[in-house]
mmCIF file of C-alpha atoms in Angstrom:
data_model
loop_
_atom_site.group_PDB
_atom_site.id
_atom_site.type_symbol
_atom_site.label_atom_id
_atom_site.label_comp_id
_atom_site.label_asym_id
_atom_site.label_seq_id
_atom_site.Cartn_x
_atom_site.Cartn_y
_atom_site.Cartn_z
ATOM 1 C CA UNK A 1 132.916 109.709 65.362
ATOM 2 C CA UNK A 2 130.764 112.761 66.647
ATOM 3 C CA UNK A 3 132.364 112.792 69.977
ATOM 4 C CA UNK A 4 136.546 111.630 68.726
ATOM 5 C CA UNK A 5 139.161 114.150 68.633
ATOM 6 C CA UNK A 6 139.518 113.842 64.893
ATOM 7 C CA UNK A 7 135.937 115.319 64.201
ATOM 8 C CA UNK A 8 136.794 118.604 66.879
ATOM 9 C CA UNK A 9 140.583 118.874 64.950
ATOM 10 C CA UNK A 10 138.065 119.003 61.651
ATOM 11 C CA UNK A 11 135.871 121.327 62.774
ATOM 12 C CA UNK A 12 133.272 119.081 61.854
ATOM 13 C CA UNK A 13 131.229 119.030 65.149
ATOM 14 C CA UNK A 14 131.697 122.790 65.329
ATOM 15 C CA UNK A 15 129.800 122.884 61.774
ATOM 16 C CA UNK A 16 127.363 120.015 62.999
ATOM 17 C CA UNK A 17 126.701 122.534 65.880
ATOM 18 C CA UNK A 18 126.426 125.814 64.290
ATOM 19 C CA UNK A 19 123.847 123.943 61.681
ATOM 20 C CA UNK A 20 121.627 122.670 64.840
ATOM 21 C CA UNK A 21 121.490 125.939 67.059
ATOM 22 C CA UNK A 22 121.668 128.058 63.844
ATOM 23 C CA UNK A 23 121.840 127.426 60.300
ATOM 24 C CA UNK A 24 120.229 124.363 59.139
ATOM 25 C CA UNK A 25 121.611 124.166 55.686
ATOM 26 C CA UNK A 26 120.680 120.215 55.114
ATOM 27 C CA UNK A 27 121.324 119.111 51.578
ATOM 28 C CA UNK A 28 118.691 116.803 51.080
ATOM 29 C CA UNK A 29 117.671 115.574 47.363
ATOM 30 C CA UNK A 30 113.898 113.903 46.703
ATOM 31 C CA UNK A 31 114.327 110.613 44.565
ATOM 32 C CA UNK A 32 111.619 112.308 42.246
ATOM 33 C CA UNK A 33 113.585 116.161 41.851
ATOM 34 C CA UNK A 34 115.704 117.254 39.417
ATOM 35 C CA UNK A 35 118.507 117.841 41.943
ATOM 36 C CA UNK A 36 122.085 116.917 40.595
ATOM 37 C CA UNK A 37 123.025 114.786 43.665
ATOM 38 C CA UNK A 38 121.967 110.933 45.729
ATOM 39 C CA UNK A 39 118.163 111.572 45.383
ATOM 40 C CA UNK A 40 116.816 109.602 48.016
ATOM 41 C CA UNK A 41 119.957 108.580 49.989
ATOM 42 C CA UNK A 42 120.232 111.296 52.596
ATOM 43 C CA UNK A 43 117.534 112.423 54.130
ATOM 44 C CA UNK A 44 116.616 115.402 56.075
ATOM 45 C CA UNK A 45 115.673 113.339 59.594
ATOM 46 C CA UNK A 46 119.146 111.786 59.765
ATOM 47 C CA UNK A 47 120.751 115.472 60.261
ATOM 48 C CA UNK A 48 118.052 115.880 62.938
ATOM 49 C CA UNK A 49 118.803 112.737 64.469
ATOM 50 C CA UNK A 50 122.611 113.812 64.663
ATOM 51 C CA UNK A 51 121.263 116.988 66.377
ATOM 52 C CA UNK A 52 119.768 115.460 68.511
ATOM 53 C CA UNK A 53 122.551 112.535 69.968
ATOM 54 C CA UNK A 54 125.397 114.399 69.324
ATOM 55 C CA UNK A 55 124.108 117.452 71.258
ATOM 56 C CA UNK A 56 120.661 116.991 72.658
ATOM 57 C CA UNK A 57 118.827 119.539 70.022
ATOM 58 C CA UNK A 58 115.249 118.112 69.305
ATOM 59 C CA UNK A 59 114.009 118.485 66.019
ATOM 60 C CA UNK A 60 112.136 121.474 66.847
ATOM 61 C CA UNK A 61 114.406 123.186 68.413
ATOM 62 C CA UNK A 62 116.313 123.088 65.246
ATOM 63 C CA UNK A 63 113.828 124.574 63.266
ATOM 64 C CA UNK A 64 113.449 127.033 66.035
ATOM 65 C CA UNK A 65 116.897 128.087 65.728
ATOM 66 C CA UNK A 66 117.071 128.213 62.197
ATOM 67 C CA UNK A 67 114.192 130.969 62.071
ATOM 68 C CA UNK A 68 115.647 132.555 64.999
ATOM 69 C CA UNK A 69 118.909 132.817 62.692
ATOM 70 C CA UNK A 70 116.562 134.155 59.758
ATOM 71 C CA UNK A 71 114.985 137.024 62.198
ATOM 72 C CA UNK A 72 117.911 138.128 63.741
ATOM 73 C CA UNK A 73 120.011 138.436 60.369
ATOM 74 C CA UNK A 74 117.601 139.031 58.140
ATOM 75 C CA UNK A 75 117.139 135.922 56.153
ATOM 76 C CA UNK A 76 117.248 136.822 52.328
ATOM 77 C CA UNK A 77 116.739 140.923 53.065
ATOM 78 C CA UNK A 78 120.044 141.190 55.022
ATOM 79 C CA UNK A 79 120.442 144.970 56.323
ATOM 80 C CA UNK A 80 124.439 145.050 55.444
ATOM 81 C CA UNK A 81 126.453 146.148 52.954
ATOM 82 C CA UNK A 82 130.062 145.213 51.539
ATOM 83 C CA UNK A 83 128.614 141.565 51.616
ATOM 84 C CA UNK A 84 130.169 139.625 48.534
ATOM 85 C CA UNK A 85 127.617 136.025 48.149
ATOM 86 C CA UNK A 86 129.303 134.395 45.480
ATOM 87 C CA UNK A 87 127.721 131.323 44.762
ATOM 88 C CA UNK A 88 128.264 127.879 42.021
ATOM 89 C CA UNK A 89 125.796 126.221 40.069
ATOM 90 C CA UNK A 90 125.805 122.788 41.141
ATOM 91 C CA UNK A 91 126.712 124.130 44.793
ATOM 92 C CA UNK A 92 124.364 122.665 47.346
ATOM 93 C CA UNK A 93 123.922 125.651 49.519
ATOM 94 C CA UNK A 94 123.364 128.537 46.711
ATOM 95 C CA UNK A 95 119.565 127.838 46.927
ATOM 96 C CA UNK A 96 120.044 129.654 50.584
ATOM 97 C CA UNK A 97 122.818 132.099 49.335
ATOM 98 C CA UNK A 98 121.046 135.815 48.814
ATOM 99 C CA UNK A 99 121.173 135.917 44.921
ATOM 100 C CA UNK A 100 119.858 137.478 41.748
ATOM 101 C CA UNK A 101 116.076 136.827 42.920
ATOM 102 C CA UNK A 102 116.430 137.317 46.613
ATOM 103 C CA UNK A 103 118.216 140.304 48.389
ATOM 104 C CA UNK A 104 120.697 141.291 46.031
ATOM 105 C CA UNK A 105 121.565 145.381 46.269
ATOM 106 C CA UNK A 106 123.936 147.558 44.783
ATOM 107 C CA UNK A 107 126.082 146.854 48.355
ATOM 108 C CA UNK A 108 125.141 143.171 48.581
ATOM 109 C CA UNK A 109 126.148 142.552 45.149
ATOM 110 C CA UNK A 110 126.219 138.465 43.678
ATOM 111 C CA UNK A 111 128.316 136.598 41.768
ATOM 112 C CA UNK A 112 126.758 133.254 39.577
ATOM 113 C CA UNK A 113 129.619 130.528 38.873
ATOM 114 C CA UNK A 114 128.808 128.460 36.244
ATOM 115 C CA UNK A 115 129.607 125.054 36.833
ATOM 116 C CA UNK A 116 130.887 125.458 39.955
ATOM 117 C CA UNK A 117 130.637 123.820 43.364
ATOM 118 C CA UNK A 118 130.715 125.313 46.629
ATOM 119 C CA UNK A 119 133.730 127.427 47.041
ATOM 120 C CA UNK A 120 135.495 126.263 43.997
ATOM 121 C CA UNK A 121 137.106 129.336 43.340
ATOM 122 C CA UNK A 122 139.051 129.389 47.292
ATOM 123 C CA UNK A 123 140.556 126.168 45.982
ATOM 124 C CA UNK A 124 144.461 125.974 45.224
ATOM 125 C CA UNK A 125 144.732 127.496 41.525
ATOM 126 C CA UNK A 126 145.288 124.523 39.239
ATOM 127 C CA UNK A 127 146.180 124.957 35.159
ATOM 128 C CA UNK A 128 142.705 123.363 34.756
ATOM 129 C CA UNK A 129 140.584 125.618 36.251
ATOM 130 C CA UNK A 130 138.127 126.857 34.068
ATOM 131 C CA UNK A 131 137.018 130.220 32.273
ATOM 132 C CA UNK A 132 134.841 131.052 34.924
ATOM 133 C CA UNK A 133 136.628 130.134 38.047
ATOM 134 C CA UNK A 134 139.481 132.357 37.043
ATOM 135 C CA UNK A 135 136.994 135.119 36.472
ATOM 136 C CA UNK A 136 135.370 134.485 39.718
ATOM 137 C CA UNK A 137 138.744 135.006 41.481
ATOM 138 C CA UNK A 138 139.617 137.806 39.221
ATOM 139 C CA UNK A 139 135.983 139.828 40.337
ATOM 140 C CA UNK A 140 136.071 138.531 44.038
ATOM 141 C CA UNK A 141 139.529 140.460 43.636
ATOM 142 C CA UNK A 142 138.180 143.404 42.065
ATOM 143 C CA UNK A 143 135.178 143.937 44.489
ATOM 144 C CA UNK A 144 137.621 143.214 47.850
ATOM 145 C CA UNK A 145 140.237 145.940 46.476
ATOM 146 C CA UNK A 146 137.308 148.429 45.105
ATOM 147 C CA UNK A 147 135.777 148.167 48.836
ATOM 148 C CA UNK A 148 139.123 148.678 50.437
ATOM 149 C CA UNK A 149 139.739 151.526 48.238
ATOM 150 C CA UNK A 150 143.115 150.298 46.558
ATOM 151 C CA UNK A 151 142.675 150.134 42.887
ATOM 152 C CA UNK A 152 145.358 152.325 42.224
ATOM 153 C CA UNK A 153 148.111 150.896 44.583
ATOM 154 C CA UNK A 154 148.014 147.439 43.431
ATOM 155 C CA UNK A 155 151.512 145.942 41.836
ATOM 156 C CA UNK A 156 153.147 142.008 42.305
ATOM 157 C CA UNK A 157 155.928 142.399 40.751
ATOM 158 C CA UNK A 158 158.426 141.892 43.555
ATOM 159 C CA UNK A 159 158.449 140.994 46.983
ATOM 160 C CA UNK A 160 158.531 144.480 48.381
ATOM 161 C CA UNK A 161 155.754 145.884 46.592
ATOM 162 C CA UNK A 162 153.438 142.765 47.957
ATOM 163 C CA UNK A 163 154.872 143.676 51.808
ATOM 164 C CA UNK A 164 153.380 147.230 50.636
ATOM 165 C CA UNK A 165 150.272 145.886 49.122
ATOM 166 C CA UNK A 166 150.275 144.407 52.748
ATOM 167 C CA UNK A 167 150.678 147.895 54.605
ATOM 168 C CA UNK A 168 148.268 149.575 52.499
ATOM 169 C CA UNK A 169 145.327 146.869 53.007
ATOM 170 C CA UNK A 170 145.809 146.671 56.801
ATOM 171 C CA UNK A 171 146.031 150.841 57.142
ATOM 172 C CA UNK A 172 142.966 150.922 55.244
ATOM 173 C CA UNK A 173 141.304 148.407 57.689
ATOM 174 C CA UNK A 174 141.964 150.194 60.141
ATOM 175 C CA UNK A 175 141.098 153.329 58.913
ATOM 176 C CA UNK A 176 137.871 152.073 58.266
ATOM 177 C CA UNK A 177 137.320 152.204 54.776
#
């Protein structure tokens, strides 16, 4: 599967890649923790062991890499700003994600999901989305236009105004705002 043209069309080996030279990011869950997910069913040295036959990365290279990624980006105390880590509860990742306890700033700011996966709220919008997805969008939203310094020329009401939305967001990229 690692090596078919359906897993490169995917993306999937690029993400297999990126988590062996850089990330990490294993979602492993001990049969004795309180995590949510199969405790005991997937553990840590099968990722390593894909590492290492679908692209020759030994196990400690991995870790290697992973700190490597931590030092050059700053792991939890990223130097950046206009950094949006919005993050669900029951999303596997969000223990990694720069949060209320690690990193957050005034620049870097967070946003909690309540019952949320990973990335729920980039999902298509569906009637049953919840309370707090919606409010996720709406203060994703709110922070993007607030950076990009558009609160006041915001309207949706007809297809010209959204081509002029459109204008205004890509002169302000470019501008630099």
């Amino acid at each position: 599967y690692l090596s078919s043209d359906e897993a490169m069309e995917e993306g999937t080996r690029s993400w297999l890649w990126q988590t062996c030279t850089e990330f990490g990011f294993y979602q492993t869950c001990a049969e004795d923790s309180g995590c949510p997910y199969g405790k005991g069913h997937h553990q840590l040295s099968m990722d390593l062991e894909i590492c290492e036959r679908a692209f020759g990365v030994a196990k400690n290279s991995v870790w290697r890499n992973v700190q490597q990624s931590n030092e050059q980006y700053g792991g939890w105390n990223v130097d950046s700003k206009r950094i949006l880590f919005v993050n669900g509860e029951v999303d596997p990742w969000s223990m990694l994600s720069v949060d209320l306890d690690h990193g957050r700033s005034a620049e870097m700011p967070t946003i909690w999901v309540e019952g949320a996966s990973h990335h729920f709220w980039t999902h298509q919008v569906l009637e049953s989305d919840g309370n707090n997805i919606l409010e996720a969008r709406r203060a994703i939203y709110q922070q993007t236009i607030e950076w990009l310094g558009l609160e006041n020329k915001l309207y949706f009401d007809s297809p010209a105004r959204v081509s002029n939305l459109r204008s205004n967001i890509v002169d302000s990229v470019q501008e630099g705002r």
